[in-house]
Coordinates of C-alpha atoms in Angstrom, one line a residue:
M1 CA 0.0 0.0 0.0
C2 CA 1.3 3.4 -0.9
P3 CA 2.1 5.8 1.9
V4 CA -0.3 8.7 2.4
R5 CA 1.1 12.1 3.3
I6 CA -0.8 15.0 4.6
S7 CA 0.3 18.2 6.4
L8 CA -0.4 18.2 10.1
L9 CA -1.0 21.9 9.8
S10 CA -4.0 21.1 7.7
L11 CA -5.6 19.1 10.5
V12 CA -5.2 21.8 13.1
L13 CA -8.5 23.6 13.4
A14 CA -9.0 26.8 15.2
S15 CA -10.4 26.3 18.7
T16 CA -12.8 29.0 18.1
S17 CA -14.7 30.0 15.0
T18 CA -15.3 33.5 13.9
V19 CA -18.2 34.0 11.7
L20 CA -17.8 36.7 9.2
L21 CA -21.0 38.2 7.8
S22 CA -21.5 39.9 4.6
T23 CA -22.3 43.5 5.2
A24 CA -24.8 43.4 2.4
N25 CA -27.2 40.7 3.6
N26 CA -25.7 39.3 6.7
V27 CA -24.6 36.1 4.8
P28 CA -21.6 34.4 6.6
V29 CA -18.4 34.6 4.6
P30 CA -16.7 31.3 3.8
V31 CA -13.5 30.8 5.8
F32 CA -10.7 28.2 5.1
K33 CA -9.9 26.2 8.3
S34 CA -7.2 24.3 6.5
F35 CA -3.7 25.8 5.9
P36 CA -1.7 26.1 2.7
T37 CA 1.1 23.6 2.6
T38 CA 3.9 22.4 0.3
I39 CA 4.6 18.6 0.3
K40 CA 7.9 17.2 -1.0
T41 CA 7.6 13.5 -1.7
S42 CA 8.8 10.7 -3.9
I43 CA 7.6 9.3 -7.1
H44 CA 4.7 6.7 -6.7
D45 CA 3.6 8.2 -3.3
T46 CA 0.1 9.3 -2.5
V47 CA -0.7 12.8 -1.2
L48 CA -3.8 14.3 0.4
L49 CA -4.5 18.0 0.0
P50 CA -7.2 19.4 2.4
C51 CA -9.8 22.0 1.6
Y52 CA -11.7 22.6 4.9
V53 CA -14.1 25.5 4.5
E54 CA -16.4 26.9 7.2
N55 CA -19.6 28.7 6.2
L56 CA -19.5 27.1 2.7
G57 CA -23.2 27.4 2.4
V58 CA -24.4 27.2 -1.2
N59 CA -21.0 28.1 -2.5
G60 CA -19.2 25.7 -4.8
I61 CA -15.7 24.1 -4.6
R62 CA -13.2 23.8 -7.5
W63 CA -9.8 22.2 -7.6
W64 CA -7.2 23.5 -10.0
K65 CA -3.7 22.3 -10.9
D66 CA -1.8 25.3 -12.2
E67 CA -4.3 26.5 -14.8
R68 CA -6.1 23.2 -15.4
L69 CA -9.5 22.5 -13.8
L70 CA -9.5 19.2 -12.0
W71 CA -12.8 19.2 -10.1
D72 CA -16.0 21.3 -9.9
T73 CA -18.9 20.5 -7.5
S74 CA -21.3 22.4 -9.7
D75 CA -20.3 20.7 -13.0
E76 CA -20.4 16.9 -13.2
K77 CA -18.9 17.0 -16.7
V78 CA -15.5 17.9 -15.2
T79 CA -13.7 14.6 -14.4
P80 CA -10.3 14.5 -12.8
P81 CA -7.4 12.4 -14.1
D82 CA -7.3 8.7 -13.2
N83 CA -4.9 9.1 -10.3
I84 CA -6.9 12.0 -8.7
R85 CA -10.1 11.9 -6.7
V86 CA -12.0 14.3 -4.3
F87 CA -13.5 13.2 -1.0
P88 CA -16.8 14.4 0.4
N89 CA -15.0 16.8 2.7
Q90 CA -13.3 18.3 -0.5
T91 CA -9.9 16.8 0.3
L92 CA -8.0 16.1 -2.9
E93 CA -6.0 12.9 -3.3
V94 CA -3.2 12.5 -5.8
A95 CA -2.1 8.8 -6.0
D96 CA 0.9 7.1 -7.8
L97 CA 2.7 10.4 -8.2
K98 CA 4.7 11.1 -11.3
D99 CA 7.2 13.9 -11.9
S100 CA 4.4 15.6 -14.0
D101 CA 2.3 15.9 -10.9
T102 CA 4.6 18.5 -9.5
G103 CA 2.9 21.9 -9.4
D104 CA 0.5 24.2 -7.5
Y105 CA -2.9 22.8 -6.5
I106 CA -5.6 25.5 -5.8
C107 CA -8.7 24.9 -3.7
Q108 CA -11.2 27.6 -4.8
V109 CA -14.5 28.6 -3.1
V110 CA -16.8 29.9 -5.9
R111 CA -19.2 32.5 -4.8
P112 CA -22.0 34.1 -6.7
D113 CA -21.6 37.5 -8.3
P114 CA -20.5 40.1 -7.5
W115 CA -18.1 38.4 -5.1
N116 CA -14.8 37.0 -6.2
P117 CA -13.7 33.4 -5.5
I118 CA -11.5 32.7 -2.5
N119 CA -8.4 30.6 -3.1
Q120 CA -6.1 28.4 -1.0
V121 CA -2.9 27.2 -2.7
H122 CA -1.1 24.0 -1.9
A123 CA 2.0 22.6 -3.7
I124 CA 3.4 19.2 -4.5
E125 CA 7.0 18.8 -5.4
V126 CA 7.7 15.3 -6.6
M127 CA 11.3 14.5 -5.8
V128 CA 12.7 12.8 -9.0
P129 CA 16.1 11.2 -9.2
P130 CA 18.5 12.7 -11.7
N131 CA 18.6 11.6 -15.3
V132 CA 21.2 12.3 -17.9
K133 CA 21.3 12.2 -21.7
T134 CA 24.4 13.0 -23.7
V135 CA 24.8 15.7 -26.4
P136 CA 25.5 14.3 -29.0
E137 CA 22.9 11.6 -28.3
S138 CA 25.1 8.8 -29.6
G139 CA 27.8 9.5 -27.0
E140 CA 30.4 9.6 -29.8
L141 CA 32.1 12.8 -30.8
E142 CA 34.8 13.3 -33.5
V143 CA 36.7 16.6 -33.8
E144 CA 39.7 17.5 -35.9
L145 CA 42.9 18.6 -34.1
G146 CA 42.8 22.4 -33.6
H147 CA 39.1 22.7 -33.9
E148 CA 36.5 23.5 -31.1
V149 CA 35.0 20.8 -29.0
I150 CA 31.4 21.2 -27.8
M151 CA 29.8 18.5 -25.7
G152 CA 27.1 18.4 -23.1
C153 CA 24.5 16.6 -21.1
I154 CA 20.7 17.2 -20.8
V155 CA 20.0 16.8 -17.1
T156 CA 16.5 16.4 -15.5
G157 CA 15.4 15.8 -11.9
V158 CA 13.7 17.4 -9.0
P159 CA 15.3 19.3 -7.4
T160 CA 17.5 20.6 -10.2
P161 CA 20.7 18.3 -10.2
V162 CA 24.2 19.6 -9.8
V163 CA 26.4 18.5 -12.7
S164 CA 30.1 17.6 -12.4
W165 CA 32.6 16.3 -15.1
S166 CA 35.4 13.9 -15.1
Y167 CA 38.0 12.9 -17.7
K168 CA 39.5 9.4 -17.8
G169 CA 38.2 8.8 -14.3
K170 CA 39.7 12.0 -12.8
D171 CA 37.5 15.0 -11.7
M172 CA 37.8 18.1 -13.8
E173 CA 38.1 21.3 -11.8
L174 CA 35.6 23.7 -13.4
I175 CA 34.8 27.3 -12.3
N176 CA 31.1 26.6 -12.0
N177 CA 28.3 24.0 -12.4
R178 CA 27.8 23.5 -16.1
A179 CA 26.0 21.0 -18.4
T180 CA 28.1 21.9 -21.5
L181 CA 31.9 21.8 -22.1
R182 CA 33.5 23.9 -24.7
F183 CA 37.2 23.9 -25.4
K184 CA 39.8 23.8 -28.3
A185 CA 41.3 20.5 -29.2
T186 CA 45.0 21.5 -29.0
D187 CA 46.4 18.1 -28.3
R188 CA 45.6 14.6 -29.6
K189 CA 45.9 13.4 -26.1
M190 CA 42.7 15.1 -25.2
S191 CA 40.9 12.2 -26.7
G192 CA 39.2 9.8 -24.3
N193 CA 36.1 9.4 -22.2
Y194 CA 34.4 12.5 -20.6
Q195 CA 31.7 11.7 -18.1
C196 CA 29.1 14.0 -16.7
T197 CA 27.5 13.1 -13.4
A198 CA 24.2 14.6 -12.0
T199 CA 23.3 14.6 -8.3
N200 CA 20.3 16.0 -6.5
G201 CA 20.1 14.0 -3.3
V202 CA 17.3 11.8 -4.5
G203 CA 18.2 8.3 -5.2
D204 CA 21.5 7.5 -6.9
S205 CA 23.5 9.8 -9.0
A206 CA 23.2 9.5 -12.8
A207 CA 26.1 9.5 -15.2
A208 CA 26.7 9.4 -19.0
T209 CA 29.9 9.1 -21.0
I210 CA 30.9 10.9 -24.2
R211 CA 33.8 9.4 -26.1
L212 CA 35.9 12.1 -27.8
K213 CA 38.1 11.2 -30.7
I214 CA 40.6 13.8 -31.9
L215 CA 41.3 13.4 -35.6
Y216 CA 44.8 14.3 -36.6
R217 CA 47.5 13.6 -39.2
P218 CA 50.1 10.9 -38.4
E219 CA 52.8 11.6 -35.8
V220 CA 55.8 9.4 -36.4
G221 CA 58.7 8.8 -34.1
A222 CA 61.5 6.2 -33.5
E223 CA 63.3 5.1 -30.4
R224 CA 66.6 4.7 -32.3
L225 CA 67.5 7.1 -35.1
W226 CA 70.8 5.4 -35.8
I227 CA 71.3 1.6 -36.0
H228 CA 74.7 -0.1 -36.4
T229 CA 75.0 -3.1 -38.7
A230 CA 77.3 -4.7 -41.2
P231 CA 76.8 -6.7 -44.4
G232 CA 75.7 -10.2 -43.6
E233 CA 74.1 -9.2 -40.3
R234 CA 70.4 -9.1 -39.4
A235 CA 68.9 -5.6 -38.8
E236 CA 65.6 -4.4 -37.3
L237 CA 64.3 -0.9 -37.8
S238 CA 61.1 0.4 -36.2
C239 CA 59.0 3.5 -36.0
T240 CA 56.0 4.4 -33.8
V241 CA 52.9 5.9 -35.5
F242 CA 50.0 7.6 -33.8
S243 CA 47.1 8.8 -35.9
D244 CA 43.4 8.9 -36.1
P245 CA 42.0 7.7 -38.4
E246 CA 44.4 4.8 -39.1
S247 CA 47.4 5.5 -41.4
K248 CA 48.8 3.7 -44.3
V249 CA 52.5 3.1 -43.4
E250 CA 55.2 2.6 -46.0
W251 CA 59.0 2.2 -45.8
F252 CA 61.4 3.9 -48.2
H253 CA 65.2 3.6 -48.7
E254 CA 66.9 6.7 -50.0
D255 CA 63.5 8.0 -51.3
K256 CA 62.7 4.7 -53.1
A257 CA 60.0 2.3 -51.9
V258 CA 61.5 -0.7 -50.1
D259 CA 61.1 -3.9 -52.1
L260 CA 59.4 -6.5 -50.0
G261 CA 58.9 -9.0 -52.8
D262 CA 62.0 -11.2 -52.5
G263 CA 61.6 -12.2 -48.8
R264 CA 64.9 -10.8 -47.7
I265 CA 63.1 -7.7 -46.2
M266 CA 59.8 -8.0 -44.4
A267 CA 57.5 -5.4 -42.7
Y268 CA 55.0 -6.1 -39.9
R269 CA 53.2 -4.3 -37.2
E270 CA 52.9 -4.6 -33.4
G271 CA 50.3 -2.1 -32.1
E272 CA 51.6 1.4 -32.8
K273 CA 55.0 0.0 -33.8
H274 CA 55.9 -0.7 -37.4
K275 CA 59.0 -2.8 -37.9
L276 CA 61.2 -3.5 -40.9
I277 CA 63.3 -6.6 -40.7
I278 CA 66.3 -7.1 -42.9
K279 CA 67.3 -10.8 -42.7
R280 CA 70.6 -10.3 -44.3
V281 CA 72.1 -6.8 -44.8
I282 CA 73.9 -6.0 -48.0
S283 CA 76.1 -3.0 -48.6
A284 CA 73.4 -1.3 -50.7
D285 CA 71.1 -1.3 -47.6
L286 CA 73.3 1.2 -45.7
G287 CA 71.9 4.6 -45.6
F288 CA 68.6 6.3 -44.6
F289 CA 65.3 4.4 -44.3
T290 CA 62.1 6.5 -44.0
C291 CA 59.0 5.3 -42.2
R292 CA 56.1 7.3 -43.9
A293 CA 52.5 7.3 -42.6
T294 CA 49.6 8.9 -44.5
N295 CA 45.9 9.4 -43.6
L296 CA 43.1 11.8 -44.6
F297 CA 44.6 14.6 -42.6
G298 CA 48.1 14.6 -43.8
R299 CA 51.5 12.8 -43.7
G300 CA 54.2 12.2 -41.2
Q301 CA 57.6 10.5 -41.5
Q302 CA 60.8 9.7 -39.6
S303 CA 64.1 8.7 -41.0
V304 CA 66.4 6.0 -39.4
H305 CA 70.0 5.7 -40.4
L306 CA 71.3 2.2 -41.0
S307 CA 75.1 2.4 -40.8
G308 CA 78.2 0.3 -40.7
I309 CA 80.0 2.9 -38.5
A310 CA 80.7 1.6 -35.0
N311 CA 78.5 2.5 -32.1
P312 CA 79.8 5.3 -29.8
A313 CA 82.3 3.8 -27.3
A314 CA 81.4 3.5 -23.6
F315 CA 84.1 4.1 -20.9
K316 CA 84.3 1.6 -18.1
R317 CA 85.5 2.6 -14.6
G318 CA 87.9 0.0 -13.4
P319 CA 89.4 -0.6 -10.0
K320 CA 90.3 2.6 -8.0
Q321 CA 93.6 4.1 -9.3
S322 CA 96.0 5.9 -7.0
S323 CA 98.7 7.2 -9.2
N324 CA 99.9 10.8 -9.0
H325 CA 100.7 11.2 -12.7
N326 CA 99.0 8.5 -14.8
Y327 CA 95.6 7.0 -15.4
T328 CA 94.5 4.0 -17.4
L329 CA 91.3 4.5 -19.5
I330 CA 89.2 1.5 -20.4
W331 CA 86.5 1.5 -23.0
E332 CA 84.3 -0.8 -25.1
V333 CA 82.7 -0.3 -28.5
E334 CA 80.3 -2.4 -30.4
S335 CA 81.1 -2.9 -34.1
Y336 CA 80.4 -5.8 -36.4
S337 CA 83.5 -4.7 -38.5
A338 CA 87.0 -4.7 -37.1
I339 CA 88.1 -1.5 -35.4
I340 CA 91.2 0.0 -37.2
E341 CA 92.1 2.8 -34.7
Y342 CA 90.7 5.0 -31.9
K343 CA 91.0 8.8 -31.5
L344 CA 91.3 9.7 -27.8
L345 CA 90.6 13.2 -26.7
F346 CA 91.3 14.5 -23.2
K347 CA 91.7 17.7 -21.3
K348 CA 91.7 19.2 -17.8
H349 CA 88.3 19.8 -16.4
Q350 CA 88.8 23.4 -15.4
G351 CA 85.7 25.2 -16.7
S352 CA 87.4 26.5 -19.8
S353 CA 85.6 26.6 -23.0
E354 CA 88.7 27.0 -25.2
M355 CA 88.8 24.4 -28.0
T356 CA 92.6 24.1 -27.6
D357 CA 92.2 22.4 -24.2
W358 CA 91.6 19.2 -26.0
T359 CA 94.6 16.9 -26.7
E360 CA 94.4 14.2 -29.3
I361 CA 96.0 10.8 -29.4
I362 CA 95.7 8.1 -32.1
V363 CA 95.5 4.7 -30.4
P364 CA 95.9 1.6 -32.6
A365 CA 93.2 -1.0 -32.2
D366 CA 93.7 -4.6 -31.2
S367 CA 93.5 -6.4 -34.5
S368 CA 92.9 -9.8 -32.9
S369 CA 89.6 -8.7 -31.3
P370 CA 86.9 -10.9 -32.9
G371 CA 84.0 -8.5 -32.0
P372 CA 81.3 -7.4 -32.1
I373 CA 82.4 -6.1 -28.6
H374 CA 85.9 -4.5 -28.8
S375 CA 87.7 -3.6 -25.6
Q376 CA 90.6 -1.2 -25.4
S377 CA 92.7 0.4 -22.7
Y378 CA 95.2 3.2 -22.7
T379 CA 97.4 4.7 -20.0
L380 CA 97.9 8.5 -20.0
W381 CA 101.3 9.5 -18.5
G382 CA 102.6 12.8 -17.3
L383 CA 99.3 14.0 -15.9
Q384 CA 99.2 16.7 -13.2
E385 CA 98.8 15.6 -9.6
S386 CA 95.4 16.3 -7.9
T387 CA 93.7 17.2 -11.1
V388 CA 90.4 16.3 -12.6
Y389 CA 90.4 15.4 -16.3
E390 CA 87.8 14.5 -18.9
A391 CA 88.0 12.3 -22.0
S392 CA 86.1 11.3 -25.1
V393 CA 86.9 8.7 -27.7
L394 CA 86.0 7.9 -31.3
S395 CA 86.4 4.6 -33.2
R396 CA 87.2 4.0 -36.8
N397 CA 86.3 0.9 -38.8
K398 CA 86.2 0.5 -42.6
F399 CA 83.0 2.5 -42.8
G400 CA 84.5 5.6 -41.1
W401 CA 84.7 7.3 -37.8
S402 CA 82.0 6.8 -35.1
R403 CA 80.2 9.5 -33.1
P404 CA 82.1 10.6 -30.0
S405 CA 81.5 8.9 -26.7
H406 CA 80.0 10.8 -23.8
I407 CA 82.5 12.7 -21.7
F408 CA 84.2 10.6 -19.1
R409 CA 85.6 12.3 -16.0
F410 CA 88.5 10.9 -14.0
A411 CA 91.1 12.2 -11.6
T412 CA 94.7 11.7 -10.4
K413 CA 95.6 11.0 -6.8
G414 CA 94.8 13.9 -4.4
A415 CA 92.0 15.5 -6.4
D416 CA 88.8 16.4 -4.6
Y417 CA 86.7 14.2 -6.8
N418 CA 84.4 11.3 -5.9
P419 CA 83.1 9.3 -8.9
D420 CA 80.4 7.7 -6.8
S421 CA 78.7 11.1 -6.1
S422 CA 79.2 12.5 -9.6
S423 CA 78.0 11.1 -12.9
Q424 CA 80.7 8.8 -14.3
I425 CA 79.6 9.7 -17.8
E426 CA 78.6 13.3 -18.6
H427 CA 76.7 14.2 -21.8
L428 CA 78.1 16.9 -24.0
A429 CA 74.8 18.6 -24.2
T430 CA 74.5 20.0 -20.7
S431 CA 74.3 23.7 -20.1
E432 CA 76.9 23.5 -17.3
D433 CA 79.5 21.8 -19.4
P434 CA 82.2 24.1 -20.9
T435 CA 82.2 22.1 -24.1
F436 CA 78.5 22.9 -24.5
V437 CA 79.3 26.6 -24.2
F438 CA 82.0 26.2 -26.8
L439 CA 79.8 24.4 -29.2
Q440 CA 77.0 27.0 -28.8
N441 CA 79.6 29.7 -29.6
L442 CA 80.8 27.8 -32.6
L443 CA 77.2 27.5 -33.9
T444 CA 76.9 31.3 -33.6
D445 CA 80.2 31.8 -35.4
L446 CA 79.4 29.4 -38.2
S447 CA 75.8 30.8 -38.5
V448 CA 74.5 27.3 -39.0
K449 CA 70.8 27.2 -38.7
E450 CA 68.9 24.3 -37.1
D451 CA 66.8 23.7 -40.2
D452 CA 69.9 23.4 -42.3
L453 CA 71.4 20.8 -40.0
Q454 CA 68.2 18.8 -39.7
E455 CA 67.8 18.8 -43.5
L456 CA 71.4 17.5 -43.8
Q457 CA 70.9 14.9 -41.2
E458 CA 67.9 13.4 -43.0
Q459 CA 69.9 13.1 -46.2
D460 CA 72.5 10.5 -47.1
E461 CA 76.2 10.4 -46.0
A462 CA 77.4 12.2 -49.1
K463 CA 75.3 15.2 -48.2
E464 CA 76.5 15.1 -44.6
Q465 CA 80.1 15.5 -46.0
V466 CA 79.1 19.0 -47.1
L467 CA 78.6 19.9 -43.4
R468 CA 81.7 18.1 -42.3
D469 CA 83.9 20.0 -44.8
F470 CA 82.2 23.2 -43.8
I471 CA 83.0 22.7 -40.1
E472 CA 86.6 21.5 -40.8
K473 CA 87.4 24.8 -42.6
K474 CA 86.2 26.7 -39.5
I475 CA 88.2 24.9 -36.8
V476 CA 91.7 24.6 -38.2
N477 CA 94.8 26.4 -36.9
I478 CA 93.5 27.0 -33.4
E479 CA 96.4 28.1 -31.2
E480 CA 96.9 26.8 -27.7
A481 CA 97.5 29.4 -25.0
D482 CA 99.3 27.0 -22.6
A483 CA 102.1 24.5 -23.1
S484 CA 100.9 21.0 -23.9
P485 CA 102.6 17.6 -23.3
M486 CA 104.3 16.1 -26.3
Y487 CA 103.8 12.5 -27.3
E488 CA 107.1 10.6 -27.8
G489 CA 107.0 6.9 -28.4
N490 CA 104.8 5.3 -25.7
S491 CA 104.8 8.1 -23.2
W492 CA 104.1 11.8 -22.7
T493 CA 106.8 14.3 -21.7
A494 CA 106.4 17.9 -20.7
D495 CA 108.5 20.3 -22.7
S496 CA 108.4 23.8 -21.1
G497 CA 109.4 25.3 -24.4
F498 CA 106.9 23.5 -26.5
S499 CA 104.1 25.5 -28.1
S500 CA 102.1 24.2 -31.0
I501 CA 99.4 25.0 -33.4
H502 CA 97.0 22.1 -33.7
T503 CA 95.2 21.3 -36.9
F504 CA 92.2 19.3 -35.9
S505 CA 91.4 16.4 -38.2
W506 CA 88.1 15.0 -39.4
G507 CA 87.9 12.8 -36.2
L508 CA 87.4 15.9 -34.0
S509 CA 85.2 17.4 -36.7
S510 CA 82.9 14.3 -36.6
C511 CA 82.8 14.7 -32.8
L512 CA 81.6 18.2 -33.3
L513 CA 79.2 17.3 -36.1
A514 CA 77.5 14.6 -34.0
T515 CA 77.4 16.9 -31.0
L516 CA 76.0 19.8 -33.0
V517 CA 73.2 17.6 -34.3
Q518 CA 72.5 16.3 -30.8
L519 CA 72.3 19.8 -29.4
L520 CA 69.9 21.0 -32.1
H521 CA 67.6 18.0 -31.6

């Protein structure tokens, strides 16, 4: 049985009755003994609205809902809706409440002319749980990158619900309560599920989800832009492609489509990764491969350099050394081809950005090393006591000089230097590094623009040689300000009268070239 709700105020009658008389003919004036009330209740409940009138006499009673006539004692043709009935005492019952039953209910005493009717107003507020519908109705929204996004929710419920938004499960901090979101799609990562939630304290909250897709041209990247190999070896190249809608991905070698017909080269996909497998590398494969993706909104590409040049060497820190004037450097390099020689560069770590601080040594390689991992050590003699140094090394095989290694710092006995609390390997591209300052100044002097370098980097090695020659011409005949040790046989000796003008060879230029490209990217 549905609960029946009625205001207690409506049942309280005055202890005494005052009879009002019309001044015209001494007819008592009708008086409401019930009281106006507002009832807040739930859907499907039953409500009783009283209409107690004293001195009703021959006057009639009408019930109205807003402007709709529900009941008239003087007109039998007026029939109330199925869920409404009127009791003999003029009490109005509204059963099985729906949200449409919310409104003002008027009990009206109808008097003959010339007197106006007398009204008592009650109100029913049916508490309705929130309901949410998405805009667009499908819950799916596609917007091109850079365009405006408009999404929203149509929210109903009594009382009016409060709307909140979340994105990918996290609440969005908005300035005010709003049913519509409007913003610009500035990033493809704005795609995802947006959820609006409506709450009004009646029943459970209601929520609806809109899935936003940002449409954009392909974005292509690669974890490794340079891959070492050699003829006869297996090589794997990969690129990562993000796009919506899906892209068509193709591989090119030196601007020509890669031939996948003979089975030696195959392409396949793993999620966003697109891989190119070369089962057996031949000399003609060396060079630049381009991963190119195309969809309705444009094209993106990324080049990967397949090279026979050795990987950059990596210094290894051996057992603690305690010599005052010498230090043994140990490094390893990965190369499928035999290493011919190394170019070792070292200088004092003293905060100077002068290029002439670097001293160069050509170190013959161990021809008996089978590879692909080649190890080498070299002892520097005649070093200053209690001094911190830094070194870099390049490797040469039959394909040419490698990129330089990262800077390695070491110290002779007595120096205030703890390798455990400082990075063993320092990148060239750090703003605190003096070499970085020098290279930035060199870039300014040479007036080499980033776009020029990037364009050269994406071309083949023959085009890179243009930049190499350009840099070589700019860094020859650099005079040292201080005396430098002289290499004689297998040791270094200090000659106080020695002063030299160094002409830096391509090895150092390649170091600078690789570092310049690294800085600009």
